[in-house]
Tab-separated table of C-alpha atoms and ligand atoms in Angstrom:
chain	number	residue	atom	x	y	z
A	135	MET	CA	12.779	83.281	84.766
A	136	ILE	CA	10.873	81.192	82.216
A	137	LEU	CA	10.916	78.241	84.615
A	138	GLU	CA	9.669	80.435	87.434
A	139	ASN	CA	6.818	81.699	85.452
A	140	THR	CA	5.830	78.296	84.354
A	141	GLN	CA	5.941	77.020	87.937
A	142	LEU	CA	3.779	79.973	88.941
A	143	ILE	CA	1.151	79.173	86.255
A	144	PHE	CA	1.145	75.532	87.409
A	145	HIS	CA	0.896	76.660	91.082
A	146	ASN	CA	-2.118	79.001	90.223
A	147	PHE	CA	-3.706	76.332	88.233
A	148	ALA	CA	-3.381	73.856	91.018
A	149	THR	CA	-4.728	76.137	93.619
A	150	MET	CA	-7.549	77.885	91.775
A	151	LYS	CA	-11.135	76.710	92.205
A	152	LYS	CA	-11.980	74.370	89.393
A	153	VAL	CA	-15.490	74.416	87.963
A	154	TYR	CA	-16.891	71.318	86.325
A	155	LEU	CA	-19.834	72.074	84.011
A	156	ASP	CA	-19.535	69.118	81.612
A	157	ASN	CA	-21.797	66.691	83.344
A	158	ALA	CA	-23.416	65.440	80.019
A	159	SER	CA	-19.928	63.969	79.218
A	160	THR	CA	-19.534	62.271	82.535
A	161	THR	CA	-20.255	62.863	86.224
A	162	ALA	CA	-18.346	62.611	89.480
A	163	ILE	CA	-18.983	59.337	91.404
A	164	ARG	CA	-20.942	59.810	94.517
A	165	PRO	CA	-18.874	59.013	97.701
A	166	GLU	CA	-21.452	56.334	98.807
A	167	VAL	CA	-20.995	54.645	95.531
A	168	ILE	CA	-17.180	54.461	95.983
A	169	THR	CA	-17.612	53.054	99.471
A	170	GLU	CA	-19.906	50.326	98.055
A	171	MET	CA	-17.575	49.489	95.290
A	172	THR	CA	-14.543	49.444	97.481
A	173	LYS	CA	-16.299	47.045	99.873
A	174	ILE	CA	-17.118	44.694	96.995
A	175	LEU	CA	-13.618	44.902	95.514
A	176	SER	CA	-12.035	43.947	98.724
A	177	GLU	CA	-14.523	41.597	100.242
A	178	ASP	CA	-16.857	40.179	97.681
A	179	TYR	CA	-14.599	38.888	95.026
A	180	GLY	CA	-16.291	35.662	94.283
A	181	ASN	CA	-17.453	34.829	90.730
A	182	PRO	CA	-21.197	34.893	90.700
A	183	SER	CA	-21.181	31.732	88.557
A	184	SER	CA	-19.348	29.663	91.247
A	185	THR	CA	-21.616	27.468	93.468
A	186	HIS	CA	-19.582	27.809	96.705
A	187	SER	CA	-20.400	30.453	99.300
A	188	PHE	CA	-18.150	33.152	97.720
A	189	GLY	CA	-19.866	32.689	94.451
A	190	ARG	CA	-23.300	32.599	96.114
A	191	ASN	CA	-22.570	35.768	97.892
A	192	ALA	CA	-21.492	37.528	94.638
A	193	LYS	CA	-24.558	36.142	92.855
A	194	SER	CA	-26.794	37.571	95.504
A	195	ILE	CA	-25.224	41.027	95.113
A	196	LEU	CA	-25.654	40.807	91.405
A	197	GLU	CA	-29.309	39.837	91.563
A	198	LEU	CA	-30.148	42.373	94.276
A	199	SER	CA	-28.552	45.066	92.037
A	200	ARG	CA	-30.629	43.872	89.075
A	201	LYS	CA	-33.804	43.960	91.283
A	202	SER	CA	-33.150	47.430	92.571
A	203	ILE	CA	-32.581	48.842	89.022
A	204	ALA	CA	-35.646	47.036	87.767
A	205	LYS	CA	-37.668	48.454	90.543
A	206	HIS	CA	-36.763	52.001	89.690
A	207	LEU	CA	-38.053	51.530	86.067
A	208	ASN	CA	-41.032	49.395	87.132
A	209	VAL	CA	-40.029	46.369	85.146
A	210	SER	CA	-39.124	42.806	86.123
A	211	ALA	CA	-35.562	42.042	86.983
A	212	GLN	CA	-35.118	39.581	84.115
A	213	GLU	CA	-35.584	42.487	81.700
A	214	ILE	CA	-32.398	44.169	82.867
A	215	ILE	CA	-29.263	42.988	81.133
A	216	PHE	CA	-25.929	44.266	82.226
A	217	THR	CA	-23.409	45.592	79.602
A	218	SER	CA	-20.137	47.414	79.565
A	219	CYS	CA	-21.669	50.732	78.575
A	220	GLY	CA	-24.490	52.395	76.747
A	221	THR	CA	-22.841	52.041	73.429
A	222	GLU	CA	-22.658	48.286	73.758
A	223	ALA	CA	-26.211	48.045	74.737
A	224	THR	CA	-27.313	50.009	71.733
A	225	ASN	CA	-25.072	48.145	69.353
A	226	TRP	CA	-26.497	44.788	70.686
A	227	ILE	CA	-30.093	45.811	70.453
A	228	LEU	CA	-29.958	47.429	66.929
A	229	ARG	CA	-27.732	44.612	65.472
A	230	SER	CA	-29.963	41.720	66.864
A	231	ALA	CA	-33.085	43.554	65.813
A	232	VAL	CA	-31.848	43.496	62.129
A	233	LYS	CA	-29.952	40.129	62.277
A	234	ASP	CA	-32.458	38.122	64.386
A	235	LEU	CA	-35.735	39.935	64.432
A	236	LYS	CA	-35.488	40.598	60.658
A	237	VAL	CA	-36.026	44.274	60.945
A	238	LYS	CA	-35.797	45.664	57.347
A	239	ARG	CA	-35.971	49.362	58.184
A	240	ILE	CA	-34.653	51.631	60.828
A	241	ILE	CA	-36.220	55.060	61.421
A	242	THR	CA	-33.919	57.366	63.441
A	243	SER	CA	-32.836	60.992	63.363
A	244	LYS	CA	-29.603	62.883	62.436
A	245	ILE	CA	-29.359	64.256	65.961
A	246	GLU	CA	-28.823	60.835	67.709
A	247	HIS	CA	-25.632	60.031	69.514
A	248	HIS	CA	-22.936	58.332	67.344
A	249	ALA	CA	-23.609	55.143	69.304
A	250	VAL	CA	-26.911	55.005	67.369
A	251	LEU	CA	-25.927	56.825	64.081
A	252	TYR	CA	-22.736	54.806	63.274
A	253	THR	CA	-24.383	51.508	64.257
A	254	VAL	CA	-27.213	52.180	61.974
A	255	LEU	CA	-24.840	53.108	59.138
A	256	ALA	CA	-22.894	49.883	59.717
A	257	LEU	CA	-26.104	47.762	59.594
A	258	GLN	CA	-27.220	49.551	56.484
A	259	LYS	CA	-23.962	48.584	54.831
A	260	GLU	CA	-23.972	45.073	56.102
A	261	TYR	CA	-27.637	44.132	55.692
A	262	ASP	CA	-28.816	46.541	53.121
A	263	ILE	CA	-31.678	47.740	55.401
A	264	GLN	CA	-33.643	50.831	54.613
A	265	VAL	CA	-32.794	53.877	56.802
A	266	ASP	CA	-34.966	56.909	57.182
A	267	TYR	CA	-34.288	60.025	59.169
A	268	VAL	CA	-37.151	61.868	60.707
A	269	ALA	CA	-37.045	65.617	60.166
A	270	VAL	CA	-35.802	67.740	63.076
A	271	ARG	CA	-37.487	71.122	63.746
A	272	PRO	CA	-35.309	74.276	64.127
A	273	ASN	CA	-35.574	73.992	67.895
A	274	GLY	CA	-34.173	70.476	67.838
A	275	GLU	CA	-37.467	68.651	68.349
A	276	ILE	CA	-38.442	65.579	66.401
A	277	ASP	CA	-41.119	66.219	63.836
A	278	ILE	CA	-43.869	63.854	64.872
A	279	THR	CA	-46.011	64.368	61.819
A	280	HIS	CA	-43.149	63.367	59.646
A	281	LEU	CA	-42.624	60.268	61.832
A	282	VAL	CA	-46.177	59.288	61.360
A	283	GLU	CA	-45.843	59.766	57.602
A	284	LEU	CA	-42.827	57.537	57.599
A	285	LEU	CA	-44.651	54.907	59.483
A	286	SER	CA	-47.265	54.558	56.818
A	287	GLN	CA	-44.960	52.247	54.846
A	288	GLU	CA	-45.433	48.518	55.389
A	289	LYS	CA	-42.087	47.064	56.341
A	290	LYS	CA	-40.723	45.421	59.537
A	291	THR	CA	-39.447	48.519	61.247
A	292	LEU	CA	-37.541	49.679	64.322
A	293	VAL	CA	-37.774	53.271	65.452
A	294	SER	CA	-34.613	54.611	67.351
A	295	LEU	CA	-35.058	58.058	68.847
A	296	MET	CA	-33.223	59.301	71.962
A	297	HIS	CA	-35.002	60.623	75.023
A	298	VAL	CA	-32.803	63.536	76.028
A	299	ASN	CA	-30.317	64.958	73.468
A	300	ASN	CA	-26.893	64.947	74.974
A	301	GLU	CA	-25.777	68.118	73.080
A	302	ILE	CA	-28.853	70.389	73.219
A	303	GLY	CA	-31.029	68.784	75.860
A	304	THR	CA	-34.246	68.583	73.780
A	305	VAL	CA	-36.632	66.053	75.239
A	306	LEU	CA	-38.601	63.441	73.232
A	307	ASN	CA	-42.203	62.863	74.345
A	308	LEU	CA	-41.768	59.181	75.193
A	309	ASP	CA	-45.328	58.591	75.945
A	310	ARG	CA	-46.499	59.963	72.639
A	311	ILE	CA	-43.774	58.311	70.469
A	312	SER	CA	-44.026	54.927	72.204
A	313	THR	CA	-47.745	54.942	71.713
A	314	ILE	CA	-47.432	55.854	67.960
A	315	CYS	CA	-44.880	53.035	67.514
A	316	GLN	CA	-47.271	50.584	69.215
A	317	GLU	CA	-50.143	51.692	67.096
A	318	HIS	CA	-48.031	51.106	63.979
A	319	ASN	CA	-46.798	47.809	65.298
A	320	VAL	CA	-43.161	48.668	65.054
A	321	LEU	CA	-40.316	48.256	67.598
A	322	PHE	CA	-39.148	51.172	69.565
A	323	HIS	CA	-35.581	51.641	70.986
A	324	SER	CA	-34.761	54.819	72.960
A	325	ASP	CA	-31.341	55.892	73.975
A	326	THR	CA	-32.131	57.032	77.558
A	327	VAL	CA	-28.446	57.553	78.554
A	328	GLN	CA	-28.925	61.188	79.486
A	329	SER	CA	-32.236	60.829	81.239
A	330	ILE	CA	-31.983	57.744	83.427
A	331	GLY	CA	-31.613	58.701	86.997
A	332	LYS	CA	-32.620	62.257	86.207
A	333	THR	CA	-36.328	61.752	85.515
A	334	VAL	CA	-38.803	59.016	86.369
A	335	ILE	CA	-39.317	56.466	83.599
A	336	ASP	CA	-42.126	54.007	84.298
A	337	LEU	CA	-41.920	51.301	81.692
A	338	GLN	CA	-45.102	49.689	82.772
A	339	LYS	CA	-46.881	52.750	81.457
A	340	LEU	CA	-44.761	53.239	78.344
A	341	PRO	CA	-44.845	50.705	75.528
A	342	ILE	CA	-41.080	50.893	74.792
A	343	ASP	CA	-39.335	47.767	73.732
A	344	PHE	CA	-35.730	48.737	74.492
A	345	ILE	CA	-33.912	51.386	76.480
A	346	VAL	CA	-30.238	51.738	77.323
A	347	ALA	CA	-28.307	53.352	80.227
A	348	SER	CA	-24.818	54.172	81.353
A	349	ALA	CA	-23.745	54.434	84.953
A	350	HIS	CA	-21.127	57.122	84.582
A	351	LYS	CA	-23.884	59.610	83.438
A	352	PHE	CA	-25.595	59.354	86.848
A	353	HIS	CA	-22.699	59.501	89.217
A	354	GLY	CA	-21.782	55.853	88.984
A	355	PRO	CA	-18.687	54.202	87.647
A	356	LYS	CA	-17.458	54.171	84.016
A	357	GLY	CA	-17.451	50.987	82.050
A	358	VAL	CA	-20.880	49.636	83.003
A	359	GLY	CA	-24.348	50.142	81.756
A	360	PHE	CA	-27.503	48.097	81.086
A	361	ALA	CA	-30.137	47.481	78.535
A	362	PHE	CA	-33.829	47.068	79.256
A	363	VAL	CA	-35.129	44.432	76.945
A	364	ARG	CA	-38.898	43.693	77.173
A	365	LYS	CA	-39.784	40.096	77.909
A	366	ASN	CA	-39.895	37.660	74.914
A	367	SER	CA	-38.071	40.149	72.659
A	368	GLY	CA	-36.321	37.445	70.759
A	369	LEU	CA	-32.981	39.177	70.885
A	370	GLN	CA	-29.868	37.008	70.452
A	371	PRO	CA	-26.491	37.818	71.973
A	372	LEU	CA	-23.887	40.067	70.320
A	373	PHE	CA	-21.147	37.707	71.106
A	374	TYR	CA	-20.824	34.171	72.544
A	375	GLY	CA	-19.194	32.559	75.638
A	376	GLY	CA	-20.555	31.778	79.099
A	377	GLU	CA	-24.118	31.593	80.340
A	378	GLN	CA	-23.980	34.963	82.087
A	379	GLU	CA	-26.973	37.218	81.742
A	380	LYS	CA	-29.027	34.174	80.565
A	381	GLY	CA	-26.566	33.751	77.737
A	382	LEU	CA	-27.406	37.115	76.300
A	383	ARG	CA	-24.177	38.786	77.477
A	384	ALA	CA	-21.322	36.394	78.074
A	385	GLY	CA	-18.367	37.313	80.318
A	386	THR	CA	-17.814	37.237	84.014
A	387	GLU	CA	-19.888	40.110	85.530
A	388	ALA	CA	-18.018	43.189	86.827
A	389	LEU	CA	-19.688	42.960	90.094
A	390	HIS	CA	-18.233	46.068	91.775
A	391	GLN	CA	-19.270	48.169	88.739
A	392	ILE	CA	-22.832	46.665	88.590
A	393	ALA	CA	-23.378	47.153	92.368
A	394	GLY	CA	-21.946	50.671	92.110
A	395	MET	CA	-24.281	51.437	89.176
A	396	ALA	CA	-27.297	50.147	91.220
A	397	LYS	CA	-26.274	52.228	94.223
A	398	ALA	CA	-25.836	55.393	92.087
A	399	LEU	CA	-29.248	54.886	90.463
A	400	SER	CA	-30.872	54.464	93.872
A	401	LEU	CA	-29.269	57.635	95.154
A	402	SER	CA	-30.143	59.492	92.037
A	403	TYR	CA	-33.790	58.603	92.485
A	404	ALA	CA	-33.826	59.109	96.223
A	405	ASN	CA	-32.450	62.624	95.738
A	406	LEU	CA	-34.295	63.394	92.494
A	407	GLU	CA	-36.628	66.072	93.532
A	408	ALA	CA	-34.207	68.122	95.573
A	409	GLU	CA	-31.456	67.842	93.060
A	410	LYS	CA	-33.729	68.635	90.122
A	411	ASN	CA	-34.954	71.732	91.834
A	412	SER	CA	-31.517	73.039	92.604
A	413	ILE	CA	-30.142	72.295	89.149
A	414	THR	CA	-33.118	73.898	87.407
A	415	GLU	CA	-32.609	76.971	89.559
A	416	LEU	CA	-28.954	77.160	88.527
A	417	ARG	CA	-29.905	76.690	84.795
A	418	THR	CA	-32.335	79.662	85.103
A	419	TYR	CA	-29.754	81.660	86.924
A	420	LEU	CA	-27.277	81.111	84.078
A	421	ILE	CA	-29.802	81.983	81.485
A	422	ASN	CA	-30.600	85.198	83.371
A	423	GLN	CA	-26.946	86.082	83.856
A	424	LEU	CA	-26.361	85.521	80.073
A	425	LYS	CA	-29.238	87.822	79.311
A	426	ILE	CA	-27.685	90.540	81.368
A	427	GLU	CA	-24.136	90.171	80.144
A	428	PHE	CA	-24.530	88.949	76.553
A	429	PRO	CA	-28.004	90.059	75.565
A	430	GLU	CA	-27.590	88.775	72.012
A	431	PHE	CA	-26.889	85.162	73.082
A	432	LYS	CA	-29.169	82.463	71.774
A	433	ILE	CA	-30.187	79.044	73.139
A	434	ASN	CA	-29.575	76.261	70.745
A	435	GLY	CA	-32.538	74.040	71.289
A	436	SER	CA	-35.303	75.204	73.542
A	437	SER	CA	-35.161	77.086	76.754
A	438	GLU	CA	-37.697	74.441	77.856
A	439	GLY	CA	-35.000	71.757	77.300
A	440	PHE	CA	-33.867	69.196	79.941
A	441	TYR	CA	-32.773	70.750	83.151
A	442	THR	CA	-29.211	69.273	83.129
A	443	VAL	CA	-28.140	70.821	79.695
A	444	LEU	CA	-27.904	74.189	78.287
A	445	ASN	CA	-26.348	74.870	74.831
A	446	VAL	CA	-25.791	78.426	74.009
A	447	LEU	CA	-24.575	80.409	71.013
A	448	LEU	CA	-22.503	83.346	72.101
A	449	PRO	CA	-22.257	86.656	70.393
A	450	PHE	CA	-18.448	86.648	70.032
A	451	SER	CA	-16.553	87.497	66.948
A	452	GLU	CA	-15.225	84.571	64.866
A	453	ASP	CA	-11.580	85.323	65.858
A	454	LYS	CA	-12.434	84.618	69.496
A	455	THR	CA	-14.242	81.402	68.622
A	456	ALA	CA	-11.004	79.428	68.317
A	457	MET	CA	-9.735	80.371	71.818
A	458	ILE	CA	-12.874	80.141	73.844
A	459	LEU	CA	-12.651	76.618	75.216
A	460	PHE	CA	-8.843	76.993	75.772
A	461	HIS	CA	-9.358	80.332	77.554
A	462	LEU	CA	-11.989	78.705	79.908
A	463	ASP	CA	-9.819	75.699	80.549
A	464	MET	CA	-6.916	77.991	81.600
A	465	LYS	CA	-9.337	79.420	84.156
A	466	GLY	CA	-10.164	75.929	85.429
A	467	ILE	CA	-13.568	75.852	83.814
A	468	ALA	CA	-14.727	72.707	82.075
A	469	VAL	CA	-17.555	72.986	79.461
A	470	SER	CA	-17.929	71.276	76.187
A	471	ARG	CA	-17.967	72.505	72.663
A	472	GLY	CA	-21.272	73.271	71.166
A	473	SER	CA	-19.801	73.707	67.645
A	474	ALA	CA	-16.592	72.710	65.980
A	475	CYS	CA	-14.354	75.569	65.579
A	476	GLN	CA	-13.349	76.119	69.143
A	477	SER	CA	-12.293	72.555	69.645
A	478	GLY	CA	-9.899	72.551	66.687
A	479	SER	CA	-11.841	69.727	65.284
A	480	VAL	CA	-12.683	69.939	61.525
A	481	LYS	CA	-16.142	68.649	61.801
A	482	PRO	CA	-18.968	70.759	63.121
A	483	SER	CA	-21.219	69.162	65.750
A	484	HIS	CA	-23.633	66.936	63.814
A	485	VAL	CA	-26.445	68.044	66.058
A	486	LEU	CA	-25.989	71.729	65.620
A	487	ALA	CA	-25.304	71.255	61.890
A	488	GLU	CA	-28.916	69.962	61.632
A	489	MET	CA	-30.429	72.993	63.313
A	490	LEU	CA	-28.189	76.105	62.765
A	491	SER	CA	-27.544	78.232	59.679
A	492	ASN	CA	-23.996	78.087	58.195
A	493	GLU	CA	-23.503	81.601	59.642
A	494	ASP	CA	-24.445	80.530	63.194
A	495	LEU	CA	-22.424	77.343	62.946
A	496	LYS	CA	-19.354	79.364	62.600
A	497	LYS	CA	-20.083	81.185	65.838
A	498	PRO	CA	-18.962	79.784	69.221
A	499	SER	CA	-21.546	77.621	70.894
A	500	LEU	CA	-21.024	76.000	74.310
A	501	ARG	CA	-22.643	73.079	76.022
A	502	ILE	CA	-22.920	73.730	79.709
A	503	SER	CA	-24.191	70.752	81.670
A	504	PHE	CA	-24.929	70.627	85.383
A	505	SER	CA	-25.083	68.256	88.331
A	506	HIS	CA	-26.207	68.678	91.877
A	507	GLU	CA	-22.673	69.479	92.770
A	508	ASN	CA	-22.658	72.826	90.994
A	509	THR	CA	-23.232	76.096	92.828
A	510	LYS	CA	-24.068	79.685	91.887
A	511	GLU	CA	-20.387	80.479	92.359
A	512	ASP	CA	-19.638	78.122	89.496
A	513	ILE	CA	-21.947	80.050	87.247
A	514	ASP	CA	-20.525	83.389	88.402
A	515	LEU	CA	-17.022	82.164	87.647
A	516	LEU	CA	-18.099	81.040	84.224
A	517	ILE	CA	-19.753	84.422	83.479
A	518	GLN	CA	-16.646	86.259	84.652
A	519	ALA	CA	-14.394	84.088	82.463
A	520	LEU	CA	-16.662	84.660	79.511
A	521	LYS	CA	-16.633	88.455	80.071
A	522	SER	CA	-12.830	88.464	80.068
A	523	ILE	CA	-12.539	86.934	76.668
B	180	PLP	N1	-25.907	57.994	74.254
B	180	PLP	C1	-25.886	59.162	74.695
B	180	PLP	C2	-26.992	60.195	74.536
B	180	PLP	C3	-24.684	59.617	75.380
B	180	PLP	O1	-24.654	60.981	75.868
B	180	PLP	C4	-23.613	58.792	75.542
B	180	PLP	C5	-22.365	59.238	76.163
B	180	PLP	O2	-21.699	60.125	75.695
B	180	PLP	C6	-23.788	57.510	75.094
B	180	PLP	C7	-24.857	57.109	74.399
B	180	PLP	C8	-22.609	56.476	75.150
B	180	PLP	O3	-22.609	55.954	76.446
B	180	PLP	P1	-21.332	55.140	76.942
B	180	PLP	O4	-20.270	56.117	77.300
B	180	PLP	O5	-21.741	54.415	78.148
B	180	PLP	O6	-20.918	54.209	75.892
């Protein structure tokens, strides 16, 4: 009997419609990207460093991928360096800025991704640099007046502030911040992992020194990313070996990943307007449905936040908090925790902890993040599931 029930549960789970609303964690690969990568894996297996025809073919795919990515950001191809992920790119840039460019102070915020936060802490420990955190407003936006105040100190400085926050979707005004950094003659690194491929970034117009990206956030493969490093930056490699990537990132290039990333980025920008409109519509639909069904819900961050992310605090009692993600998962719905308690984790989200009162931090918050693959039906299923809690 127990076996039959278990089988029934598994059967129902396997056949029910699954809803993926966790696109800030990672995204599905586009079919065209898989086709491109499969072709390269089976046909273009040469090593780009080899001088024979197989190698030359691979090299040409590598450089065409680089050119294509550079074109989307309006930079020159040599300013794009391939890495294994966004985390690696950020580690490299921040570490070399301190070690080689002799940066003595990093200004960042407490709501950055751990790729930045933990790297900065490690550098502080190792090199005894000064670290300052810009104040964050209750809506999750960076306090620009405070940044300007911090910049009045004379010290070789790098500012690291993310473009789109992965938990609450707040958007940094890149134009304003990069101009402020330029005026104060400090370096500016921005973690653009959540925004690349989802909004146009023209690096000819923005005086940013470094940005980083990760293919799996824009419907490309995992395990590949890139850094944009402005010409003559003086950065030195994170580790040593071959001459790949002009010696800045040794190791045989993962050609299928890189070409897959370039294809994914091109498709993202080719479809940008249409996909942005449909996702924005869905996000607004979800907000309106929440207003109807849970009138006391609150948006963590700003309702004006980035179109792919919505972080909401739900008016559920604390005893329901622990079960909420599990309950949604049982219904085939994937979202992410907004605050700690539901995930069983002992630590609250470091981003929400900066913005919410202790009282609100105990309540369930959810991060719902969208892609072009989501539909109104997905939102309806989510709302139904939330109503049944
Ligand atoms: N920065 C942000 C804002 C992210 O959302 C992520 C991914 O979770 C990363 C950095 C890390 O990227 P990767 O998975 O490529 O290391």
